[in-house]
Coordinates of C-alpha atoms and ligand atoms in Angstrom, one line a residue:
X1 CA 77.8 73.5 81.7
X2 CA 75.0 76.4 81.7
X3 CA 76.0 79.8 81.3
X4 CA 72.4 81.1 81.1
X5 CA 71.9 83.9 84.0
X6 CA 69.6 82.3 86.8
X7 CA 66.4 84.8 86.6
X8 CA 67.0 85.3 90.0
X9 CA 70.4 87.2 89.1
X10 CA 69.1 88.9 86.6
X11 CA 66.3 89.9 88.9
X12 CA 68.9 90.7 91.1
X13 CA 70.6 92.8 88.9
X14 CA 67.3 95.1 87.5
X15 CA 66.9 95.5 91.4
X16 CA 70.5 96.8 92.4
X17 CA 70.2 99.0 89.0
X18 CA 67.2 100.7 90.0
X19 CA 68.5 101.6 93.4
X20 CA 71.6 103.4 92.1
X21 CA 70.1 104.7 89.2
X22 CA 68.1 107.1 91.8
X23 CA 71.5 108.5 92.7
X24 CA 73.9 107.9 89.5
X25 CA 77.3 108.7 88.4
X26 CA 77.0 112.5 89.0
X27 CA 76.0 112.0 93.1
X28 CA 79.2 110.0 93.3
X29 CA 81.3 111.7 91.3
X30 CA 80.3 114.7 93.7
X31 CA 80.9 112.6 97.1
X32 CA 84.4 111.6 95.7
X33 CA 85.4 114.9 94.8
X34 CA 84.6 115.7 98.4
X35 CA 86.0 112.7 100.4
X36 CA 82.4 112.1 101.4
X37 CA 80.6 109.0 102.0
X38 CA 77.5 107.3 99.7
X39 CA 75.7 106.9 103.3
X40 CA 72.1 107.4 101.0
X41 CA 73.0 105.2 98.6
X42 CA 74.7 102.6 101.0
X43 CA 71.5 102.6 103.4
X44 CA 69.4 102.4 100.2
X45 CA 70.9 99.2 99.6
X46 CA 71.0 98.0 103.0
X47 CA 67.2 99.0 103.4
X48 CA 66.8 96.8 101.1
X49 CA 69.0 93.6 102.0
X50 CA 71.5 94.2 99.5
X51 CA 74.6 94.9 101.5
X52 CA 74.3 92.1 103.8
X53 CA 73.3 89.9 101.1
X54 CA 76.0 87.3 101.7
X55 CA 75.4 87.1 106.0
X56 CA 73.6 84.5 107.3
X57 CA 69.7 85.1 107.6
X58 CA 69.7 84.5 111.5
X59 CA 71.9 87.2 111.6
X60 CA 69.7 89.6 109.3
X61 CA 71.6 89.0 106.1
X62 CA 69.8 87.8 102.9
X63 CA 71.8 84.2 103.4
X64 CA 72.8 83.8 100.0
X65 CA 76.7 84.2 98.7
X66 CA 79.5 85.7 97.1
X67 CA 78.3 85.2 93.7
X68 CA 75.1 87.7 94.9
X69 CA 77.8 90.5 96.6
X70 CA 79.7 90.2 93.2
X71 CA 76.3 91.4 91.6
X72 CA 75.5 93.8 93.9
X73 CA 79.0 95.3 93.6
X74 CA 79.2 94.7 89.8
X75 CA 75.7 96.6 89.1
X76 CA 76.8 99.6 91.7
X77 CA 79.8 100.4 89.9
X78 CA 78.4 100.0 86.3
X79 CA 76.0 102.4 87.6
X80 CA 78.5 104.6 88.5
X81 CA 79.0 104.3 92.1
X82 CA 81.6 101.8 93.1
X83 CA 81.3 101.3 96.7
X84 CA 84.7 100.4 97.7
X85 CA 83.8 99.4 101.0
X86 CA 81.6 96.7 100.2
X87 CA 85.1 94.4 99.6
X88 CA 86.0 95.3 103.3
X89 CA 82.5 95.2 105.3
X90 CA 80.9 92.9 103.6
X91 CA 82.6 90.9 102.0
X92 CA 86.1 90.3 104.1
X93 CA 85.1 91.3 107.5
X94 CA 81.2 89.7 107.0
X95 CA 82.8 86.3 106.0
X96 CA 85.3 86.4 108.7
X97 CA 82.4 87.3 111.6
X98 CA 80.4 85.0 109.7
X99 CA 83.1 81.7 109.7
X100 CA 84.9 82.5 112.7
X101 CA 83.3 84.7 115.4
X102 CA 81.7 83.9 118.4
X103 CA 78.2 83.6 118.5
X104 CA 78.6 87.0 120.8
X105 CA 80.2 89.1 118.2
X106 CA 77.7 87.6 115.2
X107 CA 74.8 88.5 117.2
X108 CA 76.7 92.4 117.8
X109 CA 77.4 93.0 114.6
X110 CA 76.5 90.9 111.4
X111 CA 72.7 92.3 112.1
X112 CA 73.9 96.3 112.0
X113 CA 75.6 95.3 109.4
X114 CA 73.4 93.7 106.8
X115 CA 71.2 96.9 108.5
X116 CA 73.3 99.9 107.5
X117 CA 73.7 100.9 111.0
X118 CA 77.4 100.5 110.9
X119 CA 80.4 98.7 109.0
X120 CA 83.1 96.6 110.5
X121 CA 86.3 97.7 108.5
X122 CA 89.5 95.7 108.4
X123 CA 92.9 96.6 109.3
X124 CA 95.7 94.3 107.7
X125 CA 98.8 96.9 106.1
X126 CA 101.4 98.4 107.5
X127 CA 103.8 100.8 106.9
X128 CA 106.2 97.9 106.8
X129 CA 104.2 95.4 106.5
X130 CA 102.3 95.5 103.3
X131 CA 102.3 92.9 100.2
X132 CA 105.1 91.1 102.7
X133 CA 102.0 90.1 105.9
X134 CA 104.6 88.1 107.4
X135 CA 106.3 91.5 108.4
X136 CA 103.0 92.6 110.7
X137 CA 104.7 94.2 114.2
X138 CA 101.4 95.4 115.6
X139 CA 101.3 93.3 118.6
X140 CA 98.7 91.8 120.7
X141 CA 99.9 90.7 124.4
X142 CA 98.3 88.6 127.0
X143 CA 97.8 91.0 130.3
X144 CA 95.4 89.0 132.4
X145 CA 92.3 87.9 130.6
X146 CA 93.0 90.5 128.0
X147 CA 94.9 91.6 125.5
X148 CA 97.0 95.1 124.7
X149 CA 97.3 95.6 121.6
X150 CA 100.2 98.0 120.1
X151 CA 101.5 99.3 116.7
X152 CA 100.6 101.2 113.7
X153 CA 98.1 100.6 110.5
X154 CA 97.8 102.6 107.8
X155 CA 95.6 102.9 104.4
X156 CA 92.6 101.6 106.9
X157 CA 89.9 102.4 104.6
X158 CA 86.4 103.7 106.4
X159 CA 87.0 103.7 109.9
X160 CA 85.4 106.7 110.5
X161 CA 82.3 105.3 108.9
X162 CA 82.6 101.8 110.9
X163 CA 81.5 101.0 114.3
X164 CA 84.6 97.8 114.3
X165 CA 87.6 97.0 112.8
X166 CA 88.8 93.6 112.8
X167 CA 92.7 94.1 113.3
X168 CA 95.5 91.2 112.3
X169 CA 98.2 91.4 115.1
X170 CA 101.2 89.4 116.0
X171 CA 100.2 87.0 119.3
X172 CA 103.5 84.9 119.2
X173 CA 106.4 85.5 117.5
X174 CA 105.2 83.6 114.9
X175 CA 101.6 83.5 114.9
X176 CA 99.4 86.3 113.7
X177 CA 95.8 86.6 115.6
X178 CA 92.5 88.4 114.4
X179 CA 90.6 91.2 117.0
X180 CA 87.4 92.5 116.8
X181 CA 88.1 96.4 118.2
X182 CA 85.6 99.0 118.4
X183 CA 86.4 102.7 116.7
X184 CA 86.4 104.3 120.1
X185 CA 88.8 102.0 122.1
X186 CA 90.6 104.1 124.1
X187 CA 94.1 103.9 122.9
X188 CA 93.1 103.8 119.4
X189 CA 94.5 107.1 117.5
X190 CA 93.2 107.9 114.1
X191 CA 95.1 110.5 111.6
X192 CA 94.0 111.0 108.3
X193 CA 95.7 109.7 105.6
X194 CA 95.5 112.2 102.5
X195 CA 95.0 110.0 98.9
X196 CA 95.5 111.6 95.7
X197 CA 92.8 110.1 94.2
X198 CA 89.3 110.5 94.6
X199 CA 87.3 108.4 96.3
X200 CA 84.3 108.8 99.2
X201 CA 86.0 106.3 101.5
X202 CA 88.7 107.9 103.7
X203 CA 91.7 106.6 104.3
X204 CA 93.3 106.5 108.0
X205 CA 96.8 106.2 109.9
X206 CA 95.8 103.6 113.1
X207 CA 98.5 104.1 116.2
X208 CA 97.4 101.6 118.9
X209 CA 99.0 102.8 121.9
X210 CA 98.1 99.8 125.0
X211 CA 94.7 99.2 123.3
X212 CA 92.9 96.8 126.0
X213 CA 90.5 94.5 124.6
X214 CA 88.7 91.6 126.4
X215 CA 89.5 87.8 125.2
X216 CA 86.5 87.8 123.9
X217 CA 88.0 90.5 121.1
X218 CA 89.1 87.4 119.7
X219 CA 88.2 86.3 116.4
X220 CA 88.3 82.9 115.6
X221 CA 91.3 80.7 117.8
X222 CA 94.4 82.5 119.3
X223 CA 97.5 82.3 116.9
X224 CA 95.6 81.0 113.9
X225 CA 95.1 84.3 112.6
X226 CA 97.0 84.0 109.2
X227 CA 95.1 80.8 108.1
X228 CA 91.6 82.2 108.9
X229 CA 92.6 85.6 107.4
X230 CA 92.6 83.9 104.2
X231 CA 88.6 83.1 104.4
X232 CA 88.2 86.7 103.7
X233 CA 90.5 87.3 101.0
X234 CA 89.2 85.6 98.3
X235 CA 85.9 86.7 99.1
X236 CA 87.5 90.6 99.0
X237 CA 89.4 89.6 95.9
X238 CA 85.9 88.4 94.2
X239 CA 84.3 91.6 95.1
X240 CA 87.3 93.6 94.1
X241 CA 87.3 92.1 90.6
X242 CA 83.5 92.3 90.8
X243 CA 83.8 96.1 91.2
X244 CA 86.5 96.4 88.2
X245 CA 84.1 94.6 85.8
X246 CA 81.4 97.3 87.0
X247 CA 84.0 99.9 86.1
X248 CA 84.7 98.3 83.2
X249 CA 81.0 98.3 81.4
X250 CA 80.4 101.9 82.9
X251 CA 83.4 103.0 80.8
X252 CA 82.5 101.4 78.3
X253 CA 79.2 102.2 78.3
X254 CA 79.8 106.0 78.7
X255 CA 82.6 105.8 75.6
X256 CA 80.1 104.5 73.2
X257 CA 77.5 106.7 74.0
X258 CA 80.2 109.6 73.6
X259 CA 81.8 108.0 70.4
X260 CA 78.5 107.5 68.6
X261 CA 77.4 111.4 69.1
X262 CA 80.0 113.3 69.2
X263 CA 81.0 114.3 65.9
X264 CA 84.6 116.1 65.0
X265 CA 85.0 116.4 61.3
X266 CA 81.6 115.4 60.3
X267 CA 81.1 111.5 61.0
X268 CA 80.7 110.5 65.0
X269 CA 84.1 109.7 66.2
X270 CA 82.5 105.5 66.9
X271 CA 83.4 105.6 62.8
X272 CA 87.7 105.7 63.3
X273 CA 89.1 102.5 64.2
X274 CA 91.2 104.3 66.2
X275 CA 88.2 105.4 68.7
X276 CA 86.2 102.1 67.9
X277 CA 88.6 99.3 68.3
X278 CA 90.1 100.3 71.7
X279 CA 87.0 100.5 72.7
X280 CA 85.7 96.8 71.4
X281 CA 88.9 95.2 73.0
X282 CA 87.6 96.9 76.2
X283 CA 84.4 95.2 76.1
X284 CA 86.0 92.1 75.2
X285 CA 88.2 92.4 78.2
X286 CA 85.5 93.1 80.9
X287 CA 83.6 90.3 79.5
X288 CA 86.4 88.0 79.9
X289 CA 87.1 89.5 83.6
X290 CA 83.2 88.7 84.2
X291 CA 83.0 85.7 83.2
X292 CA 86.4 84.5 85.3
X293 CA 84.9 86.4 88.9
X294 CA 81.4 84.8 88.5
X295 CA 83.8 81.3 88.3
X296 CA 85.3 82.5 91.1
X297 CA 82.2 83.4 93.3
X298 CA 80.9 80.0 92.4
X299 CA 84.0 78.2 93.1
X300 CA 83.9 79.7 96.6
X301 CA 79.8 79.3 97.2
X302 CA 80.2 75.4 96.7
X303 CA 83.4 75.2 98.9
X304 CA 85.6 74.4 96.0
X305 CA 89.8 76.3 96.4
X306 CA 88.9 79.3 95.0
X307 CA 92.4 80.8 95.7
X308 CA 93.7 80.7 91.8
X309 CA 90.4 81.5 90.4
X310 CA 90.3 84.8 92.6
X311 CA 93.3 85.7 92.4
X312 CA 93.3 85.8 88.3
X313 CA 89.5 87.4 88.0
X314 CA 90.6 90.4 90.5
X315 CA 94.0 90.6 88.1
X316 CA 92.1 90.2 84.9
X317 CA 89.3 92.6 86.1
X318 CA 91.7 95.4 87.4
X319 CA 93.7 95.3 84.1
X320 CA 90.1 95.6 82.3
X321 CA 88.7 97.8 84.1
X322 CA 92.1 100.8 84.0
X323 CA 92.2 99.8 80.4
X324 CA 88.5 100.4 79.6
X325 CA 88.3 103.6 81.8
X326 CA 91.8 105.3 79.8
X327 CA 90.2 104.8 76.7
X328 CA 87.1 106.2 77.5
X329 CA 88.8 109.3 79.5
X330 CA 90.9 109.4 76.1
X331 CA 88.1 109.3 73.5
X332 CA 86.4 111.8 75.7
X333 CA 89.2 114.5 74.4
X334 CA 89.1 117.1 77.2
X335 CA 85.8 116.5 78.5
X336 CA 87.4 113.1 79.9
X337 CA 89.1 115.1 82.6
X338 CA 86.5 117.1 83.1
X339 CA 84.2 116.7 86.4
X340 CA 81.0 117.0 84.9
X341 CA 82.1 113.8 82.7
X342 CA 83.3 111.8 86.1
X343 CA 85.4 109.8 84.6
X344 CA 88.2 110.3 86.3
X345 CA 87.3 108.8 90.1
X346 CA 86.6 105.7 88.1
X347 CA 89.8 105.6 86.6
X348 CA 91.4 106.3 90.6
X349 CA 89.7 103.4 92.0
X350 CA 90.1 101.1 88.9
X351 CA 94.2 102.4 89.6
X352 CA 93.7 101.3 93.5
X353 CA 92.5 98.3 92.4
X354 CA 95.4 97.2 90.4
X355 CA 97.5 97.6 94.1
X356 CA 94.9 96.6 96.4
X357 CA 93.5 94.2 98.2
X358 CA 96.6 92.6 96.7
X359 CA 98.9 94.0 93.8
X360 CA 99.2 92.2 90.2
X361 CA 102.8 91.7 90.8
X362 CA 101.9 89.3 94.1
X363 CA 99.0 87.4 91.9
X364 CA 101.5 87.1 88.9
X365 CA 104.0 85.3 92.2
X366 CA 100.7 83.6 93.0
X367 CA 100.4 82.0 89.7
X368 CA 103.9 81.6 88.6
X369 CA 104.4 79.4 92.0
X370 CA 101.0 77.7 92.3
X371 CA 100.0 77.4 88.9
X372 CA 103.0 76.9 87.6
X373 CA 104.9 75.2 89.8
X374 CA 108.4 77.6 89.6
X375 CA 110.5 79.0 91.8
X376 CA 109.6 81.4 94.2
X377 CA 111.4 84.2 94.1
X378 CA 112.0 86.3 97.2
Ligands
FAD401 C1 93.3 103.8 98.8 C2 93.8 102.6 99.6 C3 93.0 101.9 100.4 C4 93.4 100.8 101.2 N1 92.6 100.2 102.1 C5 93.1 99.3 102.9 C6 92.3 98.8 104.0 O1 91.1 99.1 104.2 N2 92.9 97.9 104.9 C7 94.2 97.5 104.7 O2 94.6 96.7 105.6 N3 95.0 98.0 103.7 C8 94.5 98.9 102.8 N4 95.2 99.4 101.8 C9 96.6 98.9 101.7 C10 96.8 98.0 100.5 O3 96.2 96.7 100.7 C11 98.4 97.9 100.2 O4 98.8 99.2 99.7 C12 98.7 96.8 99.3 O5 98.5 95.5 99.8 C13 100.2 96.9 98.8 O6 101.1 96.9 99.9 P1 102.1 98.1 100.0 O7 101.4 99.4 99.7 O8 102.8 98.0 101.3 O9 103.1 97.9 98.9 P2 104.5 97.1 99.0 O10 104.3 95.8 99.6 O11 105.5 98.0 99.6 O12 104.9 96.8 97.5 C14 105.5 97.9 96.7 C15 105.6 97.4 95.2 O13 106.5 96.2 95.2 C16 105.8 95.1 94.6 N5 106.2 93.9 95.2 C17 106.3 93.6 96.5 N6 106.7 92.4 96.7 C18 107.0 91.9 95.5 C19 107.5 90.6 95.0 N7 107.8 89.6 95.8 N8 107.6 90.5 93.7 C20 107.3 91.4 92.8 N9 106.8 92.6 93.2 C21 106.7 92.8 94.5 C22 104.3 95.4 94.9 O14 103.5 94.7 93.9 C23 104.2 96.9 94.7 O15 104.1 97.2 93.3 C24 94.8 100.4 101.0 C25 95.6 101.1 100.1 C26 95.2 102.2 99.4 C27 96.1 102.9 98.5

């Protein structure tokens, strides 16, 4: 077992880190605070082949794999811009064009993609329908060679930055298909959907009212939609937990900078174990959570399950990640609230993290049943 960093990651790594560096914490602290997309930054890194890094290189993606998105969104976020929709363009909807589109749709849109023309967002929750996918009622019925698709999504994050969204519908009673639909279908009714925390991504209500989509909206084979939809979860769970770890060493980062200056009753604050050790069991945590998603990312490169190992890295990285961010808000005093500090967004999306793409109570299921072997228990 080698746990040396390839010198291609690590060149990887100064390369994503000088990129986001140009823009930095304050740039995305800003575009949070005002709902507002990283479009620089994002193009930046799609000038550059970083956001398509995982598509295929026919398709104009850097045709290398999850464990190189993990880096990307790893050194973003320690950087100090998590880009949230990296997990849904790139990751879930890139490996689900990439392993199950037709050659028509890969040839659309992987290429725009990996470009920064566009995103391809993905549209999964609904209001009943959430943790519990077997509840989907957004329906997708046969009228001639096409399909109507009808129902309501919400939480859709970025669709008014994406030129697709690939959309998970019931096609049989029981059978769950996947559509490629373009933002402007007609039918297609956006609202708005307000967060309390901040983040540049936007989050939208989706009412399909007769959508009409060609058969050749289809992703992957008719009804089969709930085992393919699984190719792009793990690969949204590693970049999920990839994110938190970024988080987590930008917290962590930014609390021992603060704890070794900032000085209260005469010593820096770094000297009280009070200040120090929450801090060093933060560290220790992120480095754990690393350590488990680059596992993960390599478990899912070579085709091994990857199911368990993702499922516990985005667990172990969320919990690292809200854990690292409160103590650095907290050793912060007052200036951790404060915007100039930009703490906080970091500690919104480490929050979202810990319910989405799938909440720690479903991976705790996940490994209580399949690890475990126990009962399930709903
Ligand atoms: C900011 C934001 C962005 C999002 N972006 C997207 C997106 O782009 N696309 C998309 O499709 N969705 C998106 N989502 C939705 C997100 O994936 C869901 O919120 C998440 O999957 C949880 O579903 P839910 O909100 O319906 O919670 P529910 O399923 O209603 O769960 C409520 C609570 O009950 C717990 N729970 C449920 N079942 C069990 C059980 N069996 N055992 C123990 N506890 C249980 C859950 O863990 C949770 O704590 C986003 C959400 C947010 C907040």
């Amino acid at each position: 077992m080698d746990f040396s960093e390839p010198v291609e990651y690590r060149d990887l790594r100064d390369a994503i880190r000088a990129i986001t560096d140009k823009y930095g914490c304050a740039y995305f602290a800003e575009r949070a605070a005002a709902h507002e997309p990283t479009t620089e930054l994002w193009q930046d890194l799609a000038h550059h082949g970083f956001i398509g890094i995982n598509l295929p290189e026919e398709y104009g993606g850097g045709g290398a794999g999850m464990s190189e998105l993990a880096i990307v969104c790893e050194e973003t976020a320690a950087h100090g811009c998590p880009l949230l929709l990296l997990l849904v363009s790139s990751a879930i909807s890139g490996e689900l064009l990439t392993r199950h589109g037709t050659v028509e749709q890969r040839r659309e849109w992987l290429p725009r993609m990996a470009c920064g023309d566009t995103k391809v967002v993905f549209a999964i929750t609904e209001p009943d329908a959430g943790s519990n996918t077997r509840q989907i009622a957004t329906t997708a019925t046969r009228d001639g060679s096409d399909y109507l698709l009808n129902g309501t999504k919400y939480y859709i994050s970025g669709i008014d930055e994406a030129g697709a969204v690939i959309v998970v519908a019931r096609s049989a009673p029981e059978k769950l298909s996947l559509f490629l639909v373009p933002t402007d279908a007609p039918g297609l009714i956006k609202h708005r959907l307000p967060v309390g925390i901040s983040l540049p991504e936007k989050q939208h209500t989706l009412h399909f009212a007769d959508v009409r989509v060609p058969a050749s909206a289809l992703v992957g084979t008719e009804h089969d939609g709930f085992r393919q939809v699984f190719d792009g979860l793990n690969p949204e769970r590693i970049t999920g937990a990839a994110v938190c770890v970024g988080v987590g060493r930008h917290a962590v980062t930014k609390g021992a900078d603060y704890a070794r200056t900032r000085s209260v009753w005469g010593p820096a604050i770094g000297s009280y174990q009070a200040i120090s050790h929450p801090l060093a069991k933060a560290k220790i945590e992120v480095d754990l959570a690393s350590m488990m998603t680059a596992k993960a990312a390599w478990l899912y490169d070579n085709g091994h399950p990857a199911g368990e190992a993702s499922n516990v890295a985005k667990y172990a990285a969320a919990e690292a990640a809200i854990g690292a961010v409160d103590h650095a808000i907290q050793l912060h005093g007052g200036n951790g609230l404060s915007a100039e500090y930009g703490l906080v967004p970091h500690w919104g999306l480490a929050r979202l993290l810990r319910i989405a793409p799938v909440s720690r109570e479903m991976i705790l299921n996940y490994v209580a049943q399949h690890s475990l072997s126990l009962p399930r228990s709903y």
